[in-house]
PDB file of C-alpha atoms in Angstrom:
ATOM      1  CA  UNK A   5       0.000   0.000   0.000  1.00 61.00           C
ATOM      2  CA  UNK A   6       1.394   3.346  -0.999  1.00 67.00           C
ATOM      3  CA  UNK A   7       0.037   6.881  -0.978  1.00 66.00           C
ATOM      4  CA  UNK A   8       0.149   6.740  -4.764  1.00 72.00           C
ATOM      5  CA  UNK A   9      -2.162   3.705  -4.782  1.00 70.00           C
ATOM      6  CA  UNK A  10      -4.454   5.306  -2.209  1.00 65.00           C
ATOM      7  CA  UNK A  11      -4.680   8.482  -4.290  1.00 67.00           C
ATOM      8  CA  UNK A  12      -5.295   6.494  -7.474  1.00 73.00           C
ATOM      9  CA  UNK A  13      -8.085   4.467  -5.837  1.00 70.00           C
ATOM     10  CA  UNK A  14      -9.688   7.678  -4.562  1.00 70.00           C
ATOM     11  CA  UNK A  15      -9.362   9.325  -7.956  1.00 77.00           C
ATOM     12  CA  UNK A  16      -6.978  11.992  -6.671  1.00 75.00           C
ATOM     13  CA  UNK A  17      -3.514  13.161  -7.533  1.00 79.00           C
ATOM     14  CA  UNK A  18      -0.927  11.949  -5.031  1.00 70.00           C
ATOM     15  CA  UNK A  19      -0.234  15.508  -3.874  1.00 76.00           C
ATOM     16  CA  UNK A  20      -3.946  16.068  -3.306  1.00 76.00           C
ATOM     17  CA  UNK A  21      -4.114  12.928  -1.152  1.00 69.00           C
ATOM     18  CA  UNK A  22      -1.383  14.418   1.034  1.00 71.00           C
ATOM     19  CA  UNK A  23      -3.647  17.395   1.702  1.00 72.00           C
ATOM     20  CA  UNK A  24      -5.982  15.013   3.539  1.00 72.00           C
ATOM     21  CA  UNK A  25      -3.483  12.567   5.051  1.00 71.00           C
ATOM     22  CA  UNK A  26       0.168  13.045   6.001  1.00 74.00           C
ATOM     23  CA  UNK A  27       1.008   9.383   5.448  1.00 73.00           C
ATOM     24  CA  UNK A  28      -0.439   5.982   4.662  1.00 70.00           C
ATOM     25  CA  UNK A  29      -0.386   5.318   8.412  1.00 73.00           C
ATOM     26  CA  UNK A  30      -2.774   8.248   8.872  1.00 77.00           C
ATOM     27  CA  UNK A  31      -5.040   6.665   6.265  1.00 73.00           C
ATOM     28  CA  UNK A  32      -5.097   3.420   8.251  1.00 70.00           C
ATOM     29  CA  UNK A  33      -5.693   5.150  11.597  1.00 75.00           C
ATOM     30  CA  UNK A  34      -8.481   7.200  10.025  1.00 78.00           C
ATOM     31  CA  UNK A  35     -10.008   4.005   8.668  1.00 77.00           C
ATOM     32  CA  UNK A  36      -9.866   2.393  12.105  1.00 80.00           C
ATOM     33  CA  UNK A  37     -11.470   5.482  13.633  1.00 84.00           C
ATOM     34  CA  UNK A  38     -14.339   5.308  11.107  1.00 85.00           C
ATOM     35  CA  UNK A  39     -14.920   1.623  11.882  1.00 86.00           C
ATOM     36  CA  UNK A  40     -15.057   2.396  15.592  1.00 88.00           C
ATOM     37  CA  UNK A  41     -17.493   5.243  14.894  1.00 92.00           C
ATOM     38  CA  UNK A  42     -19.745   2.724  13.098  1.00 92.00           C
ATOM     39  CA  UNK A  43     -19.498   0.341  16.064  1.00 91.00           C
ATOM     40  CA  UNK A  44     -20.285   3.194  18.445  1.00 93.00           C
ATOM     41  CA  UNK A  45     -23.306   4.320  16.401  1.00 95.00           C
ATOM     42  CA  UNK A  46     -24.642   0.764  16.237  1.00 95.00           C
ATOM     43  CA  UNK A  47     -24.209   0.263  19.989  1.00 94.00           C
ATOM     44  CA  UNK A  48     -25.964   3.576  20.668  1.00 95.00           C
ATOM     45  CA  UNK A  49     -28.902   2.566  18.459  1.00 96.00           C
ATOM     46  CA  UNK A  50     -29.186  -0.859  20.082  1.00 96.00           C
ATOM     47  CA  UNK A  51     -28.911   0.560  23.600  1.00 94.00           C
ATOM     48  CA  UNK A  52     -31.870   2.838  22.861  1.00 95.00           C
ATOM     49  CA  UNK A  53     -34.224   0.028  21.782  1.00 95.00           C
ATOM     50  CA  UNK A  54     -37.353  -0.668  23.775  1.00 95.00           C
ATOM     51  CA  UNK A  55     -36.357  -4.181  24.843  1.00 94.00           C
ATOM     52  CA  UNK A  56     -35.193  -5.952  27.995  1.00 92.00           C
ATOM     53  CA  UNK A  57     -31.641  -5.019  28.956  1.00 92.00           C
ATOM     54  CA  UNK A  58     -30.285  -8.540  28.444  1.00 90.00           C
ATOM     55  CA  UNK A  59     -31.697  -8.619  24.895  1.00 93.00           C
ATOM     56  CA  UNK A  60     -30.138  -5.241  24.118  1.00 94.00           C
ATOM     57  CA  UNK A  61     -26.813  -6.317  25.618  1.00 93.00           C
ATOM     58  CA  UNK A  62     -26.806  -9.503  23.542  1.00 93.00           C
ATOM     59  CA  UNK A  63     -27.443  -7.529  20.364  1.00 94.00           C
ATOM     60  CA  UNK A  64     -24.737  -5.037  21.327  1.00 92.00           C
ATOM     61  CA  UNK A  65     -22.156  -7.756  21.980  1.00 91.00           C
ATOM     62  CA  UNK A  66     -22.870  -9.428  18.647  1.00 91.00           C
ATOM     63  CA  UNK A  67     -22.836  -6.085  16.824  1.00 93.00           C
ATOM     64  CA  UNK A  68     -19.433  -5.051  18.209  1.00 89.00           C
ATOM     65  CA  UNK A  69     -17.958  -8.188  16.646  1.00 87.00           C
ATOM     66  CA  UNK A  70     -19.879  -8.228  13.379  1.00 88.00           C
ATOM     67  CA  UNK A  71     -19.536  -4.539  12.480  1.00 89.00           C
ATOM     68  CA  UNK A  72     -15.763  -4.809  12.831  1.00 83.00           C
ATOM     69  CA  UNK A  73     -15.543  -8.019  10.816  1.00 82.00           C
ATOM     70  CA  UNK A  74     -17.759  -6.690   8.044  1.00 83.00           C
ATOM     71  CA  UNK A  75     -15.945  -3.359   7.930  1.00 80.00           C
ATOM     72  CA  UNK A  76     -12.497  -4.722   7.153  1.00 73.00           C
ATOM     73  CA  UNK A  77     -13.204  -7.730   4.988  1.00 69.00           C
ATOM     74  CA  UNK A  78     -12.854  -5.815   1.716  1.00 65.00           C
ATOM     75  CA  UNK A  79      -9.399  -4.391   2.322  1.00 61.00           C
ATOM     76  CA  UNK A  80      -7.733  -6.790   4.716  1.00 56.00           C
ATOM     77  CA  UNK A  81      -4.772  -7.470   2.411  1.00 57.00           C
ATOM     78  CA  UNK A  82      -3.806  -3.823   2.112  1.00 55.00           C
ATOM     79  CA  UNK A  83      -4.017  -3.139   5.840  1.00 55.00           C
ATOM     80  CA  UNK A  84      -2.260  -6.239   7.171  1.00 58.00           C
ATOM     81  CA  UNK A  85       1.318  -4.935   6.783  1.00 59.00           C
ATOM     82  CA  UNK A  86       0.425  -1.460   7.996  1.00 58.00           C
ATOM     83  CA  UNK A  87      -1.200  -2.826  11.147  1.00 62.00           C
ATOM     84  CA  UNK A  88       2.071  -4.521  12.043  1.00 66.00           C
ATOM     85  CA  UNK A  89       3.973  -1.237  11.828  1.00 64.00           C
ATOM     86  CA  UNK A  90       1.301   0.650  13.793  1.00 70.00           C
ATOM     87  CA  UNK A  91       0.819  -1.927  16.551  1.00 73.00           C
ATOM     88  CA  UNK A  92       1.640   0.321  19.545  1.00 76.00           C
ATOM     89  CA  UNK A  93      -0.561   3.172  18.316  1.00 79.00           C
ATOM     90  CA  UNK A  94      -3.413   0.821  17.477  1.00 78.00           C
ATOM     91  CA  UNK A  95      -3.244  -0.896  20.875  1.00 81.00           C
ATOM     92  CA  UNK A  96      -3.576   2.432  22.691  1.00 83.00           C
ATOM     93  CA  UNK A  97      -6.469   3.489  20.475  1.00 82.00           C
ATOM     94  CA  UNK A  98      -8.100   0.098  20.943  1.00 84.00           C
ATOM     95  CA  UNK A  99      -7.996   0.558  24.709  1.00 88.00           C
ATOM     96  CA  UNK A 100      -9.821   3.885  24.313  1.00 89.00           C
ATOM     97  CA  UNK A 101     -12.345   2.421  21.863  1.00 89.00           C
ATOM     98  CA  UNK A 102     -13.139  -0.506  24.145  1.00 91.00           C
ATOM     99  CA  UNK A 103     -13.499   1.856  27.095  1.00 93.00           C
ATOM    100  CA  UNK A 104     -16.158   3.819  25.167  1.00 92.00           C
ATOM    101  CA  UNK A 105     -17.996   0.608  24.325  1.00 92.00           C
ATOM    102  CA  UNK A 106     -17.759  -0.497  27.939  1.00 94.00           C
ATOM    103  CA  UNK A 107     -19.467   2.713  29.098  1.00 95.00           C
ATOM    104  CA  UNK A 108     -22.366   2.027  26.744  1.00 94.00           C
ATOM    105  CA  UNK A 109     -22.722  -1.563  27.930  1.00 94.00           C
ATOM    106  CA  UNK A 110     -22.505  -0.519  31.590  1.00 95.00           C
ATOM    107  CA  UNK A 111     -25.357   1.947  31.086  1.00 95.00           C
ATOM    108  CA  UNK A 112     -27.579  -0.847  29.752  1.00 93.00           C
ATOM    109  CA  UNK A 113     -26.523  -3.153  32.608  1.00 92.00           C
ATOM    110  CA  UNK A 114     -27.570  -0.440  35.090  1.00 94.00           C
ATOM    111  CA  UNK A 115     -30.930  -0.068  33.310  1.00 93.00           C
ATOM    112  CA  UNK A 116     -31.418  -3.837  33.567  1.00 91.00           C
ATOM    113  CA  UNK A 117     -30.588  -3.703  37.255  1.00 91.00           C
ATOM    114  CA  UNK A 118     -33.083  -0.890  37.864  1.00 92.00           C
ATOM    115  CA  UNK A 119     -35.742  -2.895  36.014  1.00 91.00           C
ATOM    116  CA  UNK A 120     -34.970  -5.962  38.136  1.00 90.00           C
ATOM    117  CA  UNK A 121     -33.839  -7.971  35.106  1.00 89.00           C
ATOM    118  CA  UNK A 122     -30.164  -8.251  35.982  1.00 88.00           C
ATOM    119  CA  UNK A 123     -28.215  -9.009  39.127  1.00 85.00           C
ATOM    120  CA  UNK A 124     -26.788  -6.332  41.382  1.00 86.00           C
ATOM    121  CA  UNK A 125     -23.269  -6.581  39.990  1.00 86.00           C
ATOM    122  CA  UNK A 126     -20.685  -3.883  39.421  1.00 92.00           C
ATOM    123  CA  UNK A 127     -21.932  -2.626  36.048  1.00 93.00           C
ATOM    124  CA  UNK A 128     -18.591  -1.142  35.049  1.00 94.00           C
ATOM    125  CA  UNK A 129     -16.638  -4.320  35.793  1.00 93.00           C
ATOM    126  CA  UNK A 130     -19.310  -6.486  34.192  1.00 92.00           C
ATOM    127  CA  UNK A 131     -19.212  -4.397  31.017  1.00 93.00           C
ATOM    128  CA  UNK A 132     -15.415  -4.639  30.922  1.00 92.00           C
ATOM    129  CA  UNK A 133     -15.658  -8.431  31.239  1.00 91.00           C
ATOM    130  CA  UNK A 134     -18.276  -8.597  28.476  1.00 91.00           C
ATOM    131  CA  UNK A 135     -15.885  -6.652  26.233  1.00 90.00           C
ATOM    132  CA  UNK A 136     -12.978  -8.914  27.177  1.00 89.00           C
ATOM    133  CA  UNK A 137     -14.953 -12.089  26.464  1.00 87.00           C
ATOM    134  CA  UNK A 138     -16.312 -10.972  23.104  1.00 87.00           C
ATOM    135  CA  UNK A 139     -12.890  -9.683  22.044  1.00 84.00           C
ATOM    136  CA  UNK A 140     -11.939 -13.350  21.672  1.00 84.00           C
ATOM    137  CA  UNK A 141     -14.334 -13.428  18.704  1.00 82.00           C
ATOM    138  CA  UNK A 142     -12.745 -10.502  16.872  1.00 78.00           C
ATOM    139  CA  UNK A 143     -10.475 -11.387  13.971  1.00 69.00           C
ATOM    140  CA  UNK A 144      -6.911 -11.490  15.275  1.00 62.00           C
ATOM    141  CA  UNK A 145      -5.357 -10.935  11.890  1.00 56.00           C
ATOM    142  CA  UNK A 146      -6.505  -9.800   8.536  1.00 51.00           C
ATOM    143  CA  UNK A 147      -6.173 -13.054   6.641  1.00 55.00           C
ATOM    144  CA  UNK A 148      -8.768 -14.522   4.293  1.00 57.00           C
ATOM    145  CA  UNK A 149      -9.663 -17.147   6.890  1.00 60.00           C
ATOM    146  CA  UNK A 150     -10.517 -14.487   9.470  1.00 58.00           C
ATOM    147  CA  UNK A 151     -13.361 -13.350   7.209  1.00 59.00           C
ATOM    148  CA  UNK A 152     -14.379 -16.574   5.525  1.00 67.00           C
ATOM    149  CA  UNK A 153     -17.649 -17.413   7.287  1.00 75.00           C
ATOM    150  CA  UNK A 154     -19.679 -14.474   8.610  1.00 77.00           C
ATOM    151  CA  UNK A 155     -22.655 -16.666   9.450  1.00 83.00           C
ATOM    152  CA  UNK A 156     -20.501 -18.860  11.697  1.00 84.00           C
ATOM    153  CA  UNK A 157     -18.969 -15.789  13.349  1.00 82.00           C
ATOM    154  CA  UNK A 158     -22.410 -14.367  14.046  1.00 85.00           C
ATOM    155  CA  UNK A 159     -23.617 -17.723  15.478  1.00 87.00           C
ATOM    156  CA  UNK A 160     -20.575 -17.892  17.768  1.00 85.00           C
ATOM    157  CA  UNK A 161     -21.079 -14.274  18.812  1.00 86.00           C
ATOM    158  CA  UNK A 162     -24.723 -14.918  19.694  1.00 88.00           C
ATOM    159  CA  UNK A 163     -23.840 -18.078  21.619  1.00 88.00           C
ATOM    160  CA  UNK A 164     -21.126 -16.340  23.656  1.00 86.00           C
ATOM    161  CA  UNK A 165     -23.373 -13.335  24.362  1.00 87.00           C
ATOM    162  CA  UNK A 166     -26.237 -15.619  25.422  1.00 85.00           C
ATOM    163  CA  UNK A 167     -23.958 -17.610  27.723  1.00 85.00           C
ATOM    164  CA  UNK A 168     -22.580 -14.477  29.366  1.00 84.00           C
ATOM    165  CA  UNK A 169     -25.971 -12.849  29.826  1.00 87.00           C
ATOM    166  CA  UNK A 170     -27.713 -16.016  30.996  1.00 83.00           C
ATOM    167  CA  UNK A 171     -25.209 -16.099  33.836  1.00 77.00           C
ATOM    168  CA  UNK A 172     -26.267 -12.622  34.919  1.00 81.00           C
ATOM    169  CA  UNK A 173     -29.975 -13.463  34.631  1.00 78.00           C
ATOM    170  CA  UNK A 174     -29.601 -16.741  36.518  1.00 52.00           C
ATOM    171  CA  UNK A 175     -27.741 -14.933  39.266  1.00 50.00           C
ATOM    172  CA  UNK A 176     -30.487 -12.321  39.395  1.00 41.00           C
ATOM    173  CA  UNK A 177     -33.201 -14.994  39.590  1.00 46.00           C
ATOM    174  CA  UNK A 178     -31.435 -16.802  42.447  1.00 45.00           C
ATOM    175  CA  UNK A 179     -31.161 -13.558  44.423  1.00 47.00           C
ATOM    176  CA  UNK A 180     -34.867 -12.825  43.982  1.00 48.00           C
ATOM    177  CA  UNK A 181     -35.758 -16.330  45.179  1.00 45.00           C
ATOM    178  CA  UNK A 182     -33.859 -15.960  48.460  1.00 39.00           C
TER     179      UNK A 182
END
């Protein structure tokens, strides 16, 4: 991937591309930021649904995996080498992105607690654990195999989300029965 190729694909002169981005690394970081913005918008929309908190959380957990996977499948080859060179920067940004997602999940956990649907757990820590667990489903590389079967990825995401949230609901039910 070169700035010349990026400019050509965008239908710009190379010098014009440099008006928007200082380097190809900036292009990649901007792309990552846009993907995270899509994840954030989807989580916000799902959090606002009129549905039980556990249902919204399940949809949010699946969406945070699927939006990312779908967003990068078209250009995984071009980004793979750049991601290696930007690892430290991407890891710091990822921490910030996941923190934002965690805040959204924690808000829905608190709503579920207020509605009596979910156990009285630390919402912030629970959200962080939900993020950690579903991160295992995110593609770890950008190879063809990471994006081969979206249906299977979505099934696994739903199963993991259901398992995690059933644990919270079961805990909540036991507490009510005491």
